[in-house]
Coordinates of C-alpha atoms in Angstrom, one line a residue:
M1 CA 13.3 98.3 -62.2
D2 CA 13.4 102.0 -61.6
K3 CA 9.8 102.2 -62.9
N4 CA 8.7 99.9 -60.1
S5 CA 10.8 101.3 -57.3
G6 CA 8.1 103.8 -56.3
K7 CA 5.6 101.1 -55.5
A8 CA 4.8 100.4 -51.9
F9 CA 5.9 96.8 -52.5
D10 CA 7.5 95.5 -55.6
I11 CA 6.5 91.9 -55.9
R12 CA 8.8 91.2 -58.8
L13 CA 11.8 92.5 -56.8
F14 CA 10.7 90.5 -53.8
R15 CA 10.5 87.3 -55.8
R16 CA 14.0 87.9 -57.1
L17 CA 15.2 88.2 -53.5
L18 CA 13.3 85.1 -52.5
A19 CA 15.2 83.2 -55.2
H20 CA 18.3 83.7 -53.1
T21 CA 16.7 81.7 -50.2
R22 CA 16.5 78.5 -52.3
P23 CA 19.8 77.1 -51.0
Y24 CA 18.4 77.6 -47.5
R25 CA 14.9 76.4 -48.1
L26 CA 14.8 74.1 -45.0
T27 CA 15.7 77.1 -42.8
F28 CA 13.1 79.2 -44.7
Y29 CA 10.3 76.6 -44.0
G30 CA 11.5 76.3 -40.4
V31 CA 11.2 80.0 -39.8
A32 CA 7.7 80.0 -41.5
L33 CA 6.7 77.1 -39.1
A34 CA 8.0 79.1 -36.1
A35 CA 5.9 82.1 -37.2
I36 CA 2.8 79.8 -37.3
L37 CA 3.5 78.4 -33.9
L38 CA 3.9 81.9 -32.4
S39 CA 0.5 82.8 -33.7
V40 CA -1.1 79.7 -32.2
F41 CA 0.6 80.2 -28.8
A42 CA -0.3 83.9 -28.8
A43 CA -4.0 82.9 -29.3
I44 CA -4.0 80.2 -26.7
G45 CA -2.6 82.3 -23.8
P46 CA -5.5 84.7 -23.4
Y47 CA -8.0 82.0 -23.8
I48 CA -6.4 80.0 -20.9
L49 CA -6.4 83.2 -18.9
R50 CA -10.2 83.6 -19.5
I51 CA -10.8 80.0 -18.2
I52 CA -8.6 80.6 -15.2
V53 CA -10.6 83.7 -14.2
D54 CA -14.0 82.4 -14.9
E55 CA -13.6 78.7 -13.9
A56 CA -10.9 78.8 -11.2
I57 CA -10.6 82.2 -9.6
V58 CA -14.3 83.3 -9.5
V59 CA -15.4 79.8 -8.2
A60 CA -12.3 79.5 -6.0
D61 CA -11.2 76.1 -7.4
G62 CA -7.6 75.8 -6.2
E63 CA -6.8 72.5 -8.0
K64 CA -8.1 73.8 -11.3
L65 CA -6.2 77.0 -10.8
L66 CA -3.0 75.0 -10.3
N67 CA -3.5 72.8 -13.3
L68 CA -4.4 75.7 -15.6
S69 CA -1.4 77.7 -14.4
V70 CA 0.9 74.8 -15.3
I71 CA -0.7 74.7 -18.7
M72 CA -0.3 78.4 -19.1
L73 CA 3.4 78.1 -18.1
V74 CA 4.0 75.4 -20.7
V75 CA 2.3 77.5 -23.4
L76 CA 4.5 80.5 -22.4
L77 CA 7.7 78.4 -22.5
A78 CA 6.7 77.0 -25.9
Q79 CA 6.1 80.6 -27.1
V80 CA 9.5 81.7 -25.8
I81 CA 11.3 78.8 -27.5
S82 CA 9.4 79.5 -30.7
Q83 CA 10.3 83.2 -30.5
L84 CA 14.0 82.3 -29.9
L85 CA 14.2 79.9 -32.9
F86 CA 12.3 82.4 -35.0
N87 CA 14.6 85.3 -34.2
Y88 CA 17.8 83.4 -34.6
Y89 CA 17.0 81.6 -37.8
A90 CA 15.3 84.6 -39.5
N91 CA 18.5 86.6 -38.8
W92 CA 20.7 83.7 -40.0
L93 CA 18.7 83.4 -43.2
G94 CA 19.1 87.2 -43.8
E95 CA 22.8 87.1 -43.2
S96 CA 23.2 84.1 -45.5
V97 CA 21.3 85.8 -48.3
I98 CA 23.3 89.0 -48.1
K99 CA 26.5 87.0 -48.1
D100 CA 25.5 85.4 -51.4
V101 CA 24.2 88.6 -52.9
R102 CA 27.3 90.5 -51.8
I103 CA 29.6 87.9 -53.4
N104 CA 27.6 88.1 -56.6
L105 CA 27.8 91.9 -56.6
F106 CA 31.5 91.9 -56.0
K107 CA 32.2 89.3 -58.8
H108 CA 30.0 91.3 -61.1
M109 CA 31.9 94.6 -60.4
L110 CA 35.2 92.8 -60.9
G111 CA 34.2 92.3 -64.5
F112 CA 33.1 95.9 -65.2
R113 CA 34.9 98.0 -67.9
M114 CA 37.0 100.8 -66.6
K115 CA 34.4 103.2 -68.2
Y116 CA 31.9 102.1 -65.6
F117 CA 34.2 103.1 -62.7
D118 CA 35.1 106.3 -64.5
N119 CA 31.5 107.3 -64.4
S120 CA 30.6 105.9 -60.9
S121 CA 31.2 107.3 -57.5
L122 CA 33.4 105.2 -55.3
G123 CA 31.5 106.1 -52.2
V124 CA 28.2 105.0 -53.8
L125 CA 29.6 101.6 -54.8
V126 CA 30.9 101.1 -51.3
T127 CA 27.5 102.0 -49.9
R128 CA 25.9 99.4 -52.2
A129 CA 28.3 96.7 -51.2
V130 CA 28.1 97.3 -47.5
A131 CA 25.3 99.4 -46.0
D132 CA 22.7 98.5 -48.6
M133 CA 23.5 94.8 -48.2
Q134 CA 22.6 95.1 -44.5
R135 CA 19.3 96.6 -45.4
I136 CA 18.6 93.7 -47.7
G137 CA 19.4 91.3 -44.8
E138 CA 16.9 93.1 -42.6
I139 CA 14.1 92.3 -45.1
F140 CA 14.3 88.7 -43.8
S141 CA 15.5 89.2 -40.2
Q142 CA 13.3 92.2 -39.2
G143 CA 10.8 92.7 -42.1
F144 CA 9.1 90.0 -44.1
F145 CA 9.0 87.2 -41.5
V146 CA 8.1 89.5 -38.6
I147 CA 5.2 91.0 -40.7
V148 CA 4.0 87.5 -41.6
A149 CA 4.2 86.3 -38.0
D150 CA 2.3 89.4 -36.8
L151 CA -0.4 89.0 -39.4
L152 CA -0.9 85.4 -38.3
K153 CA -1.2 86.6 -34.7
M154 CA -3.7 89.2 -35.7
I155 CA -5.8 86.7 -37.6
A156 CA -5.7 84.2 -34.7
A157 CA -6.6 87.0 -32.2
A158 CA -9.5 88.2 -34.3
G159 CA -10.9 84.6 -34.7
M160 CA -10.7 84.0 -30.9
M161 CA -12.4 87.3 -30.2
L162 CA -15.3 86.4 -32.5
Y163 CA -15.5 83.0 -30.8
L164 CA -15.6 84.4 -27.3
N165 CA -18.0 87.3 -27.7
W166 CA -19.0 88.6 -31.2
R167 CA -20.5 91.8 -29.8
L168 CA -17.2 92.8 -28.1
A169 CA -15.3 91.7 -31.2
L170 CA -17.4 94.0 -33.4
I171 CA -16.6 97.0 -31.2
V172 CA -12.9 96.3 -31.6
F173 CA -13.3 95.7 -35.3
A174 CA -15.1 99.1 -35.6
I175 CA -12.0 100.8 -34.3
L176 CA -9.7 98.9 -36.5
P177 CA -10.1 100.9 -39.7
V178 CA -8.8 104.0 -38.0
I179 CA -5.5 102.5 -37.2
L180 CA -5.4 100.7 -40.6
Y181 CA -5.9 104.0 -42.4
A182 CA -3.2 105.7 -40.2
T183 CA -0.8 102.9 -40.9
R184 CA -1.4 103.2 -44.6
L185 CA -0.7 107.0 -44.6
F186 CA 2.4 106.4 -42.4
Q187 CA 3.7 103.7 -44.7
K188 CA 3.3 105.9 -47.8
A189 CA 5.1 108.8 -46.2
M190 CA 7.9 106.7 -44.9
K191 CA 8.5 105.2 -48.3
V192 CA 9.3 108.6 -49.8
A193 CA 11.3 109.5 -46.7
F194 CA 13.5 106.4 -46.8
I195 CA 14.3 106.9 -50.5
D196 CA 15.5 110.3 -49.6
V197 CA 17.5 108.9 -46.6
R198 CA 19.3 106.3 -48.8
A199 CA 20.1 109.0 -51.4
Q200 CA 21.6 111.3 -48.7
V201 CA 23.6 108.4 -47.2
S202 CA 25.1 107.7 -50.6
N203 CA 26.0 111.4 -51.1
L204 CA 27.5 111.6 -47.6
N205 CA 29.6 108.4 -48.2
S206 CA 30.8 109.7 -51.6
F207 CA 31.8 113.1 -50.2
V208 CA 33.7 111.6 -47.2
Q209 CA 35.4 109.0 -49.4
E210 CA 36.6 111.6 -51.9
R211 CA 37.9 114.1 -49.4
I212 CA 39.8 111.5 -47.3
T213 CA 41.4 110.1 -50.4
G214 CA 42.3 113.6 -51.6
M215 CA 43.2 115.0 -48.2
K216 CA 46.6 116.1 -49.3
V217 CA 45.2 118.3 -52.0
V218 CA 42.6 119.8 -49.6
Q219 CA 45.4 120.7 -47.1
L220 CA 47.9 121.8 -49.8
F221 CA 45.4 124.4 -51.1
T222 CA 44.1 125.3 -47.7
R223 CA 40.5 124.2 -48.6
E224 CA 39.7 122.9 -45.0
R225 CA 37.2 125.6 -44.3
T226 CA 35.5 125.3 -47.6
E227 CA 35.3 121.5 -47.4
S228 CA 34.1 121.7 -43.8
E229 CA 31.3 124.0 -44.9
N230 CA 30.4 121.7 -47.8
F231 CA 30.3 118.8 -45.4
R232 CA 28.1 120.7 -43.0
K233 CA 25.6 121.3 -45.8
I234 CA 25.6 117.6 -46.9
N235 CA 25.4 116.4 -43.3
E236 CA 22.5 118.8 -42.7
K237 CA 20.6 117.3 -45.7
H238 CA 21.3 113.8 -44.2
Q239 CA 20.0 114.9 -40.8
N240 CA 16.9 116.5 -42.3
A241 CA 16.1 113.3 -44.2
W242 CA 16.3 111.3 -41.0
L243 CA 14.4 113.8 -39.0
K244 CA 11.5 113.5 -41.5
T245 CA 11.3 109.8 -40.6
V246 CA 11.5 110.7 -36.9
W247 CA 8.6 113.2 -37.3
Y248 CA 6.4 110.6 -39.0
N249 CA 7.1 108.1 -36.2
S250 CA 6.4 110.8 -33.6
I251 CA 2.9 111.3 -35.1
F252 CA 2.0 107.7 -35.9
F253 CA 2.9 105.8 -32.7
P254 CA 1.0 108.1 -30.2
I255 CA -2.1 107.9 -32.5
A256 CA -1.8 104.1 -32.5
E257 CA -1.5 104.0 -28.7
I258 CA -4.5 106.2 -28.3
V259 CA -6.6 104.1 -30.6
S260 CA -5.6 100.9 -28.8
S261 CA -6.5 102.5 -25.4
V262 CA -9.9 103.6 -26.8
A263 CA -10.6 100.1 -27.9
I264 CA -9.7 98.7 -24.5
G265 CA -11.8 101.3 -22.8
L266 CA -14.9 100.5 -25.0
V267 CA -14.5 96.8 -24.4
V268 CA -14.4 97.3 -20.6
W269 CA -17.3 99.7 -20.7
Y270 CA -19.5 97.5 -22.9
G271 CA -18.6 94.3 -21.1
G272 CA -19.5 96.0 -17.9
L273 CA -22.9 97.0 -19.2
Q274 CA -23.5 93.4 -20.4
N275 CA -22.7 92.2 -16.9
V276 CA -25.0 94.8 -15.2
A277 CA -27.8 93.9 -17.6
N278 CA -27.2 90.2 -17.0
I279 CA -26.9 89.8 -20.8
S280 CA -23.7 87.8 -20.4
V281 CA -22.5 85.9 -17.4
D282 CA -18.8 85.0 -16.8
I283 CA -17.8 88.2 -18.6
A284 CA -14.8 89.1 -16.4
G285 CA -12.6 86.4 -17.9
T286 CA -13.7 87.4 -21.4
I287 CA -12.8 91.0 -20.7
F288 CA -9.4 90.0 -19.4
A289 CA -8.9 87.9 -22.6
F290 CA -10.1 90.7 -24.8
I291 CA -7.6 93.2 -23.3
M292 CA -4.8 90.8 -24.2
Y293 CA -6.3 90.1 -27.6
I294 CA -6.5 93.8 -28.3
E295 CA -2.8 94.1 -27.6
I296 CA -2.1 91.2 -29.8
L297 CA -4.3 92.8 -32.6
F298 CA -3.1 96.4 -32.3
R299 CA 0.5 96.0 -31.3
P300 CA 1.4 94.1 -34.5
L301 CA -0.2 97.0 -36.4
R302 CA 2.1 99.4 -34.8
Q303 CA 5.1 97.1 -35.3
I304 CA 4.0 96.2 -38.8
A305 CA 4.2 99.8 -39.7
D306 CA 7.7 100.0 -38.3
K307 CA 8.7 96.6 -39.8
F308 CA 7.2 97.7 -43.1
N309 CA 9.6 100.6 -43.0
T310 CA 12.4 98.2 -42.6
L311 CA 11.0 96.1 -45.4
Q312 CA 10.8 99.2 -47.6
M313 CA 14.3 100.3 -46.8
G314 CA 15.5 96.9 -47.7
M315 CA 13.5 96.9 -51.0
V316 CA 15.0 100.3 -51.9
A317 CA 18.4 99.0 -51.1
A318 CA 17.7 95.8 -53.1
N319 CA 16.5 97.9 -56.0
R320 CA 19.8 99.8 -56.0
V321 CA 22.0 96.6 -55.7
F322 CA 20.1 94.8 -58.4
K323 CA 20.4 97.8 -60.6
I324 CA 24.2 97.3 -60.5
L325 CA 23.8 93.5 -61.0
D326 CA 21.6 94.2 -64.0
T327 CA 24.2 96.7 -65.5
E328 CA 25.7 95.3 -68.6
S329 CA 29.1 97.0 -68.5
N330 CA 31.3 93.9 -68.6
I331 CA 33.9 93.3 -71.2
Q332 CA 32.5 90.6 -73.5
D333 CA 34.7 87.6 -72.8
R334 CA 33.6 85.5 -75.9
G335 CA 37.1 84.6 -77.1
T336 CA 38.2 81.0 -77.2
V337 CA 42.0 81.3 -77.8
V338 CA 44.2 80.3 -74.9
K339 CA 47.9 80.5 -75.7
E340 CA 50.6 79.3 -73.3
D341 CA 53.5 80.6 -75.5
V342 CA 53.0 84.1 -76.7
R343 CA 55.8 85.5 -78.8
G344 CA 54.8 89.1 -78.3
D345 CA 54.2 90.4 -81.9
L346 CA 51.8 93.4 -81.7
K347 CA 49.9 95.1 -84.5
F348 CA 47.5 98.0 -84.2
S349 CA 45.5 98.5 -87.4
N350 CA 43.5 101.7 -87.9
V351 CA 42.4 101.8 -84.2
R352 CA 39.9 104.4 -83.4
F353 CA 38.6 105.0 -79.9
G354 CA 36.9 107.6 -77.7
Y355 CA 36.1 107.5 -74.0
V356 CA 33.0 109.6 -74.7
E357 CA 30.7 109.1 -77.7
D358 CA 31.5 111.4 -80.6
E359 CA 34.8 112.5 -78.8
E360 CA 37.5 110.5 -80.5
V361 CA 40.8 110.2 -78.7
L362 CA 42.7 107.9 -81.1
H363 CA 42.2 108.7 -84.8
G364 CA 43.0 105.5 -86.7
I365 CA 46.5 104.7 -85.4
S366 CA 48.5 101.9 -86.9
F367 CA 51.9 100.5 -85.8
E368 CA 53.7 97.2 -85.4
V369 CA 56.0 95.8 -82.7
K370 CA 58.0 92.7 -83.4
A371 CA 58.6 90.1 -80.6
G372 CA 61.4 91.2 -78.3
Q373 CA 61.4 94.8 -79.5
T374 CA 61.3 97.8 -77.2
V375 CA 59.1 100.6 -78.4
A376 CA 59.0 104.0 -76.8
I377 CA 55.9 106.2 -77.1
V378 CA 56.4 109.9 -76.6
G379 CA 54.2 112.9 -76.9
A380 CA 52.6 115.8 -75.1
T381 CA 50.1 115.2 -72.3
G382 CA 46.8 114.1 -73.8
A383 CA 48.3 112.7 -77.0
G384 CA 46.8 109.3 -76.3
K385 CA 49.8 107.4 -75.0
S386 CA 48.0 105.9 -71.9
T387 CA 44.9 105.0 -74.0
I388 CA 47.0 102.6 -76.0
I389 CA 47.8 100.7 -72.7
N390 CA 44.1 100.6 -71.8
L391 CA 43.1 99.2 -75.1
L392 CA 45.8 96.6 -75.3
N393 CA 44.5 95.1 -72.0
R394 CA 40.9 95.5 -73.1
F395 CA 40.1 97.8 -70.2
Y396 CA 38.1 99.6 -72.9
E397 CA 36.8 98.3 -76.2
I398 CA 38.0 100.0 -79.4
D399 CA 35.4 101.6 -81.6
S400 CA 36.9 100.3 -84.8
G401 CA 40.0 98.7 -86.2
S402 CA 41.9 95.8 -84.7
I403 CA 44.6 95.0 -82.2
L404 CA 46.5 91.7 -82.9
V405 CA 48.8 89.7 -80.6
D406 CA 50.7 87.1 -82.5
D407 CA 48.3 87.6 -85.4
V408 CA 45.3 86.9 -83.2
D409 CA 42.7 89.6 -82.5
I410 CA 42.7 90.3 -78.8
K411 CA 38.9 89.9 -78.8
D412 CA 39.5 86.2 -79.8
F413 CA 41.6 85.6 -76.7
K414 CA 40.0 84.4 -73.5
L415 CA 40.3 87.6 -71.4
A416 CA 42.2 85.9 -68.6
S417 CA 44.6 84.3 -71.1
L418 CA 45.3 87.7 -72.7
R419 CA 45.9 89.6 -69.5
S420 CA 48.1 86.9 -68.0
K421 CA 50.6 87.5 -70.8
I422 CA 50.7 91.3 -70.3
A423 CA 52.2 93.1 -67.4
V424 CA 51.7 96.8 -66.7
V425 CA 53.7 99.1 -64.5
L426 CA 51.7 102.3 -64.2
Q427 CA 52.9 105.8 -63.4
D428 CA 50.5 105.9 -60.4
V429 CA 51.4 102.7 -58.6
F430 CA 48.6 101.1 -56.5
L431 CA 49.6 99.0 -53.5
F432 CA 47.2 97.2 -51.2
A433 CA 47.3 97.5 -47.4
D434 CA 49.3 94.4 -47.1
T435 CA 52.9 93.1 -47.0
I436 CA 55.3 93.7 -49.8
A437 CA 55.4 90.0 -50.6
N438 CA 51.6 89.8 -50.9
N439 CA 51.6 93.0 -53.1
I440 CA 54.1 91.3 -55.4
S441 CA 52.5 87.9 -55.6
L442 CA 48.9 89.2 -55.2
K443 CA 48.5 86.0 -53.2
N444 CA 49.0 83.8 -56.2
P445 CA 50.0 80.5 -54.6
S446 CA 52.4 79.7 -57.5
V447 CA 54.5 82.8 -56.7
T448 CA 56.5 81.7 -53.6
L449 CA 58.6 84.0 -51.4
D450 CA 61.8 82.3 -52.7
H451 CA 60.7 83.1 -56.2
I452 CA 60.1 86.7 -55.3
K453 CA 63.5 87.1 -53.5
A454 CA 65.3 85.5 -56.5
A455 CA 63.5 87.9 -58.9
A456 CA 64.3 90.9 -56.6
K457 CA 68.0 90.1 -56.7
E458 CA 67.9 89.7 -60.5
I459 CA 66.5 93.2 -61.1
G460 CA 68.4 94.8 -58.2
V461 CA 65.7 95.7 -55.6
D462 CA 66.4 93.0 -53.0
E463 CA 68.7 95.2 -51.0
F464 CA 66.1 98.0 -50.8
I465 CA 63.3 95.6 -49.7
S466 CA 65.6 93.8 -47.2
S467 CA 66.5 97.1 -45.5
L468 CA 62.8 97.7 -44.6
P469 CA 61.6 96.6 -41.1
G470 CA 60.4 93.0 -41.6
G471 CA 61.8 93.0 -45.2
Y472 CA 59.3 91.3 -47.5
Q473 CA 56.8 91.1 -44.7
Y474 CA 56.8 94.9 -44.2
N475 CA 53.2 96.2 -44.3
V476 CA 53.0 99.2 -46.7
K477 CA 49.6 100.3 -45.4
E478 CA 46.7 101.6 -47.5
R479 CA 47.8 102.6 -51.0
G480 CA 51.4 102.0 -50.1
T481 CA 51.7 105.2 -48.1
M482 CA 54.7 103.8 -46.0
L483 CA 56.8 103.8 -49.2
S484 CA 58.1 106.7 -51.3
S485 CA 56.9 107.0 -54.9
G486 CA 60.1 105.5 -56.2
Q487 CA 60.0 102.6 -53.8
R488 CA 56.4 101.9 -54.8
Q489 CA 57.4 101.8 -58.4
L490 CA 60.2 99.4 -57.7
V491 CA 57.7 97.1 -56.0
A492 CA 55.5 97.4 -59.1
F493 CA 58.4 96.5 -61.3
L494 CA 59.1 93.4 -59.3
R495 CA 55.4 92.5 -59.4
A496 CA 55.5 92.7 -63.2
Y497 CA 58.7 90.7 -63.4
V498 CA 57.6 87.8 -61.3
S499 CA 54.5 87.3 -63.5
D500 CA 56.9 86.5 -66.4
P501 CA 54.9 88.4 -69.1
S502 CA 55.4 88.1 -72.9
I503 CA 54.5 91.7 -73.3
L504 CA 55.5 94.4 -70.9
V505 CA 54.0 97.9 -70.7
L506 CA 55.8 100.6 -68.6
D507 CA 54.6 104.1 -67.8
E508 CA 58.1 105.0 -66.8
A509 CA 57.5 108.2 -64.7
T510 CA 60.5 109.3 -62.6
S511 CA 59.9 113.0 -62.3
S512 CA 59.3 112.7 -58.5
V513 CA 61.9 110.1 -57.8
D514 CA 65.2 110.6 -56.0
T515 CA 68.5 109.8 -57.8
Y516 CA 69.1 106.5 -56.1
S517 CA 65.6 105.2 -56.8
E518 CA 65.9 106.4 -60.4
Q519 CA 69.1 104.4 -60.8
L520 CA 67.4 101.3 -59.4
I521 CA 64.4 101.9 -61.7
Q522 CA 66.7 102.2 -64.7
K523 CA 68.4 99.0 -63.8
A524 CA 65.1 97.2 -63.3
T525 CA 63.8 98.6 -66.6
D526 CA 66.8 97.2 -68.5
K527 CA 66.4 93.8 -66.8
I528 CA 62.7 93.2 -67.2
T529 CA 62.6 94.5 -70.8
E530 CA 65.4 92.2 -71.8
G531 CA 64.2 89.6 -74.4
R532 CA 60.5 90.5 -74.3
T533 CA 58.2 92.9 -76.2
S534 CA 58.1 96.2 -74.3
I535 CA 56.0 99.3 -74.8
I536 CA 57.3 102.2 -72.8
I537 CA 55.6 105.5 -72.3
A538 CA 59.0 107.2 -72.0
H539 CA 59.7 110.1 -69.7
R540 CA 63.5 109.6 -69.7
L541 CA 66.0 110.2 -72.5
A542 CA 68.0 107.1 -71.6
T543 CA 65.0 104.9 -72.2
I544 CA 64.2 106.6 -75.5
K545 CA 67.7 106.3 -76.8
K546 CA 67.7 102.5 -76.1
A547 CA 64.4 101.9 -77.8
D548 CA 64.4 99.9 -81.0
K549 CA 61.7 102.3 -82.3
I550 CA 60.1 105.5 -81.1
I551 CA 56.4 106.3 -81.8
V552 CA 55.7 110.0 -81.6
M553 CA 52.0 110.9 -80.9
D554 CA 50.2 114.2 -81.0
A555 CA 46.4 114.7 -80.4
G556 CA 45.6 111.0 -81.0
N557 CA 47.6 110.6 -84.1
I558 CA 51.0 109.0 -84.8
V559 CA 53.0 111.8 -86.4
E560 CA 56.4 110.2 -86.6
T561 CA 58.1 106.8 -86.2
G562 CA 61.8 105.9 -86.2
T563 CA 64.9 105.7 -84.0
H564 CA 66.2 108.5 -81.8
K565 CA 68.9 109.5 -84.4
E566 CA 66.5 109.2 -87.4
L567 CA 63.9 111.4 -85.8
L568 CA 66.4 114.1 -84.7
K569 CA 67.7 114.3 -88.3
R570 CA 64.2 114.9 -89.7
G571 CA 63.8 118.0 -87.6
G572 CA 60.1 117.5 -87.2
Y573 CA 57.8 117.2 -84.2
Y574 CA 60.1 114.9 -82.3
R575 CA 63.0 117.3 -82.6
K576 CA 60.9 120.1 -81.1
L577 CA 59.7 117.7 -78.3
Y578 CA 63.3 116.7 -77.7
E579 CA 64.5 120.3 -77.4
A580 CA 61.6 121.2 -75.1
Q581 CA 61.7 118.2 -72.8
F582 CA 64.9 116.1 -73.1
M583 CA 67.8 118.4 -74.2
A584 CA 68.4 119.7 -70.7
E585 CA 68.6 116.1 -69.4
E586 CA 71.2 115.2 -72.1
V587 CA 73.3 118.2 -71.2
A588 CA 73.2 117.4 -67.5

């Protein structure tokens, strides 16, 4: 698709877009019919004017003037109605198409592997789903159908001019190549300019999105002036890209106006000469009609150039959107196993994985967790602890080896079935800009408010939630900013608990949590891990001591396995880690 994106008009891409109009084919045909009627009425109007001038006004026939004026009024009303229907339904069709394409795009992105999002700019993806979609809609509402309607008007006007006076028509047609050539040059230049515009819009969106998300870091390190300067440069590039389109418009449209005026002047001059030389009688009405037909012929050329720009911007946007839709980055959901009752036996066998090719993160790790056991994973930063969580949920695909749940390879499970049995509480808790209740249930109709309240009481967080204004209906705002880090984690614990998972994974970070929240988190941890398989990336000594087994990782390898006491006796890597990270906590 990239290969064709530089074409003035990519017919394959356009056919793909047209395929999305099939559910609305009646509307499509209706808009096409309205375009034909517009061309017919546009051609009839000047012709009636010519008859009015030559056969009513010149000969002073009042009755004929009245009758023809009524006919002209009817034609104009019919043209207005056709234009109204054309505009409304062309826009309706465009909005319907982008609604469908946007839904398809969002569904497609929902299935992407995490690796795709790791390598993609959030701002660019937002641009594709929002701004680019509007451009695609304009292909139908302001581009394709308007161009077709204008072309039909031009053909009708040209035919009527030849019918009325072929000599005057040839004069007009002799001027036509000039504006056609100017239009072609304009269209080519604008194609390149709009590609640059879309690129700069994406860059601007990405920059703003990132800086707003990371505003705390910007202010903490007093980078306001630097980021302001960076934004100025990016904004300047965006401005220059748009100014280039303004410059091309500023050149083309005056040229088009001049050419149109020259054509009108030549028609009046040559028509006048014919009248003086008695070559043609009743020329006055024909000249009036020609002046109108020249407008019908030349004005669409000016508009077509403008609308072709709209069409091209839409095609560029469509190319970008379809590029995402064509991206095969989805987790392959080819499994067939659906298990309602999962015991929770886990087995990692010689699992190797790297986020980047030839840069392995896990070097053939193997371990087992029996159903109901609690396993703590400890190790220095970058040891590969979080990667295990990602692989278990199939956010990423392993390079080799196998991961079994109840002796079934996770690739053999239906993806939804697998993930429905695993709950994860991450260190960095993400909450949506919604109520606490909706953040816990994620709007699952089977998870009622009574169910949530009962679960909250069981793990000891009901009192904290009830103390908030509005309780469970308290809106936590974007990313849960109205709550502390500890409170956000408590909400995440409750969200995991109400899903009643067979396997629980906790990234139990409490380094930035107050003592009260830490006590609640410890109580919640004890409750939700009770009787179910639990893998805990442990940051607290209390959790590690209670674990049935501790897996010690270093640089993507499992270096030790055992209980807290067993590992301390060995005096190996765990002992050193314990002395460096946990001994002070134990003394305290």
